[in-house]
Coordinates of C-alpha atoms and ligand atoms in Angstrom, one line a residue:
X30 CA -4.3 -19.6 -2.7
X31 CA -3.9 -16.1 -3.9
X32 CA -0.4 -15.1 -4.7
X33 CA 0.7 -11.7 -3.4
X34 CA 3.8 -9.7 -4.4
X35 CA 4.7 -6.8 -2.2
X36 CA 6.8 -3.9 -3.4
X37 CA 8.9 -1.8 -0.9
X38 CA 11.6 0.8 -0.9
X39 CA 12.4 1.1 2.8
X40 CA 11.5 0.1 6.3
X41 CA 8.7 -2.3 5.4
X42 CA 6.5 -1.8 8.5
X43 CA 3.3 -2.1 6.3
X44 CA 4.8 -5.2 4.7
X45 CA 5.2 -6.7 8.2
X46 CA 1.7 -5.8 9.2
X47 CA 0.3 -7.6 6.1
X48 CA 2.5 -10.7 6.4
X49 CA 1.6 -11.1 10.1
X50 CA -2.1 -10.7 9.6
X51 CA -2.1 -13.0 6.6
X52 CA -0.5 -15.7 8.8
X53 CA -2.5 -15.0 12.0
X54 CA -5.9 -15.0 10.2
X55 CA -5.0 -17.8 7.8
X56 CA -5.9 -15.9 4.7
X57 CA -6.2 -18.1 1.6
X58 CA -3.2 -16.3 0.3
X59 CA 0.6 -16.3 0.4
X60 CA 3.1 -13.5 0.1
X61 CA 5.2 -15.1 -2.6
X62 CA 7.8 -12.4 -3.0
X63 CA 9.0 -9.0 -1.8
X64 CA 10.6 -6.8 -4.4
X65 CA 12.6 -3.7 -3.4
X66 CA 13.6 -0.7 -5.5
X67 CA 16.7 -0.3 -3.2
X68 CA 19.2 -2.9 -2.1
X69 CA 19.3 -1.3 1.4
X70 CA 15.6 -1.5 2.0
X71 CA 15.3 -2.6 5.6
X72 CA 12.1 -4.6 4.9
X73 CA 14.1 -7.2 2.9
X74 CA 15.6 -8.6 6.1
X75 CA 12.2 -9.2 7.5
X76 CA 11.1 -10.9 4.4
X77 CA 14.1 -13.2 4.4
X78 CA 13.6 -14.0 8.0
X79 CA 10.0 -15.0 7.2
X80 CA 11.2 -17.3 4.4
X81 CA 9.7 -15.1 1.7
X82 CA 11.6 -14.8 -1.6
X83 CA 13.2 -11.4 -2.2
X84 CA 14.4 -9.5 -5.3
X85 CA 15.9 -6.1 -5.8
X86 CA 15.3 -4.1 -8.9
X87 CA 17.7 -1.2 -8.2
X88 CA 16.3 2.0 -9.7
X89 CA 19.8 3.6 -9.5
X90 CA 21.4 0.8 -11.5
X91 CA 19.3 1.7 -14.5
X92 CA 20.4 4.9 -16.3
X93 CA 17.3 4.8 -18.5
X94 CA 13.8 4.8 -17.0
X95 CA 12.7 2.2 -19.5
X96 CA 15.3 -0.3 -18.3
X97 CA 14.0 -0.1 -14.8
X98 CA 10.4 -0.4 -15.9
X99 CA 11.2 -3.5 -18.0
X100 CA 13.2 -5.1 -15.2
X101 CA 10.5 -4.4 -12.6
X102 CA 7.8 -5.7 -14.8
X103 CA 9.7 -8.9 -15.4
X104 CA 10.4 -9.4 -11.7
X105 CA 6.7 -8.9 -10.8
X106 CA 5.3 -11.0 -13.7
X107 CA 7.7 -13.9 -12.9
X108 CA 5.8 -14.5 -9.7
X109 CA 2.4 -14.6 -11.5
X110 CA 0.7 -12.5 -8.7
X111 CA -3.0 -12.3 -8.2
X112 CA -2.4 -9.1 -6.2
X113 CA 0.4 -6.6 -6.2
X114 CA 0.7 -4.5 -3.0
X115 CA 2.7 -1.3 -2.9
X116 CA 4.0 -0.7 0.6
X117 CA 6.1 2.3 0.8
X118 CA 7.2 1.8 -2.8
X119 CA 8.8 5.2 -3.8
X120 CA 8.9 4.7 -7.5
X121 CA 6.4 5.7 -10.1
X122 CA 5.2 2.7 -12.1
X123 CA 5.1 2.5 -15.9
X124 CA 1.6 3.1 -17.2
X125 CA 1.7 -0.2 -19.1
X126 CA 2.4 -2.1 -15.9
X127 CA -0.3 -0.3 -14.0
X128 CA -2.8 -1.1 -16.8
X129 CA -1.9 -4.8 -16.8
X130 CA -2.6 -5.1 -13.1
X131 CA -5.6 -2.8 -13.1
X132 CA -8.0 -3.9 -10.3
X133 CA -5.2 -6.1 -8.8
X134 CA -2.8 -3.5 -7.5
X135 CA -3.1 -1.6 -4.2
X136 CA -1.3 1.3 -2.7
X137 CA -1.2 2.9 0.7
X138 CA -0.8 6.7 0.9
X139 CA -0.5 8.5 4.2
X140 CA -3.1 11.2 3.6
X141 CA -6.8 11.5 3.1
X142 CA -6.7 11.3 -0.7
X143 CA -7.4 13.1 -3.0
X144 CA -5.7 15.7 -0.7
X145 CA -2.0 15.8 -0.6
X146 CA -0.7 13.2 -3.2
X147 CA 3.0 12.8 -3.8
X148 CA 5.8 13.5 -1.4
X149 CA 5.9 15.2 2.1
X150 CA 2.2 14.5 2.7
X151 CA 2.3 15.3 6.4
X152 CA 4.2 18.6 5.7
X153 CA 1.5 19.5 3.2
X154 CA -1.3 18.7 5.6
X155 CA 0.3 20.7 8.4
X156 CA 1.0 23.7 6.1
X157 CA -2.7 23.6 5.0
X158 CA -3.8 23.9 8.6
X159 CA -5.7 20.6 8.5
X160 CA -7.2 19.5 11.8
X161 CA -7.5 15.9 10.7
X162 CA -5.1 13.7 8.8
X163 CA -5.2 10.1 7.8
X164 CA -4.3 7.4 5.4
X165 CA -5.9 5.9 2.3
X166 CA -5.7 2.5 0.6
X167 CA -6.6 2.7 -3.1
X168 CA -6.4 0.8 -6.3
X169 CA -3.5 2.0 -8.4
X170 CA -4.2 3.9 -11.6
X171 CA -1.9 5.7 -14.0
X172 CA -2.4 8.9 -11.9
X173 CA 0.0 9.2 -9.0
X174 CA -1.7 8.5 -5.6
X175 CA -5.1 8.5 -7.2
X176 CA -7.5 5.7 -7.9
X177 CA -10.6 4.0 -6.5
X178 CA -10.5 4.3 -2.7
X179 CA -10.8 1.0 -0.8
X180 CA -10.4 2.2 2.8
X181 CA -9.5 5.4 4.7
X182 CA -8.8 6.3 8.3
X183 CA -8.7 9.5 10.2
X184 CA -6.6 10.8 13.1
X185 CA -6.6 14.2 14.7
X186 CA -3.9 16.8 14.0
X187 CA -2.8 18.4 17.3
X188 CA -1.7 22.0 17.5
X189 CA 1.9 21.2 18.4
X190 CA 2.3 18.5 15.8
X191 CA 5.3 18.4 13.4
X192 CA 5.9 16.0 10.5
X193 CA 7.4 13.4 12.8
X194 CA 4.6 13.4 15.4
X195 CA 1.9 13.3 12.8
X196 CA 3.6 10.5 10.9
X197 CA 3.9 8.6 14.1
X198 CA 0.2 8.9 14.7
X199 CA -0.8 7.9 11.1
X200 CA 1.5 4.9 10.9
X201 CA -0.3 2.6 13.3
X202 CA -3.5 3.5 11.4
X203 CA -1.8 2.4 8.2
X204 CA -1.0 -0.9 9.9
X205 CA -4.7 -1.4 10.7
X206 CA -6.0 -0.3 7.4
X207 CA -3.7 -2.0 4.9
X208 CA -4.1 -5.6 6.1
X209 CA -7.9 -5.2 6.2
X210 CA -7.9 -3.9 2.6
X211 CA -5.7 -6.7 1.4
X212 CA -7.8 -9.2 3.2
X213 CA -10.9 -7.9 1.4
X214 CA -9.1 -8.1 -1.9
X215 CA -7.9 -11.7 -1.2
X216 CA -11.5 -12.7 -0.5
X217 CA -12.8 -11.0 -3.6
X218 CA -14.9 -8.6 -1.5
X219 CA -14.1 -5.5 -3.6
X220 CA -15.9 -4.4 -6.7
X221 CA -14.8 -1.3 -8.6
X222 CA -17.5 0.9 -10.1
X223 CA -16.0 3.8 -11.8
X224 CA -13.9 5.6 -9.2
X225 CA -15.7 4.0 -6.4
X226 CA -15.0 0.7 -4.6
X227 CA -18.0 -1.3 -3.2
X228 CA -17.2 -3.6 -0.3
X229 CA -19.5 -6.5 -0.9
X230 CA -20.2 -7.1 2.8
X231 CA -21.0 -3.4 3.2
X232 CA -18.4 -3.1 6.0
X233 CA -17.5 0.5 6.8
X234 CA -14.8 1.7 4.5
X235 CA -13.4 4.2 7.0
X236 CA -12.0 4.3 10.5
X237 CA -12.1 7.3 12.8
X238 CA -10.8 8.2 16.2
X239 CA -13.9 6.7 17.8
X240 CA -12.8 3.3 16.4
X241 CA -9.5 3.6 18.3
X242 CA -7.6 4.9 15.3
Ligands
LIG301 C1 4.3 4.8 4.9 O1 3.9 5.9 5.5 C2 3.6 4.7 3.6 O2 2.2 5.0 3.7 C3 4.3 5.6 2.8 O3 5.7 5.4 3.1 C4 5.7 4.8 4.4 C5 6.3 3.5 4.3 O4 6.5 2.9 5.6 N1 4.0 5.5 1.4 P1 6.9 1.4 5.6 O5 8.1 1.1 4.7 O6 5.7 0.5 5.3 O7 7.3 1.2 7.1

């Protein structure tokens, strides 16, 4: 069984999607812990209800960045994860931690990377006049929201969209993409070659509107 640790900062809807698919599809994996960077992260209640261990490493409780980094690394390492999954985790990870979990840490970013990394991605996409938007699952590297891309999905941007309507269209896509990417990782179906990820079954590594996205 692969041991998965999921990191959250808020709602935890991607966390829920992954936990549900893991159970429904009987992956050879277990979400052993959910670690939140905020004590009020709503996703913690879901984890507890599912019987998953939880921990909070409160970013605001650490005056020094180094103290948070050390506490977070200790919390993650303590669970000896095979895979670390960032699901709406709003803190930048220390380079040393990222390096240690290279090839074993995934992130979801709600844009078509490498476009629009960082915060307010939907606002950025709208401001740029994009006619499509999407979401990306990638392996985490030291560069924020950048790393070998595992899976992407595309949705249309409509002329009357605002940040909220676009986010609401992208979120269900995230919930389809992320469990699939984690499932591939659990089954060792992903090989990193430079900045590229090869899916060993050669399954398509993108979803478009024609796929019901
Ligand atoms: C998602 O849009 C995720 O891609 C982004 O933050 C949001 C988190 O949503 N990084 P949730 O906590 O998974 O519901």
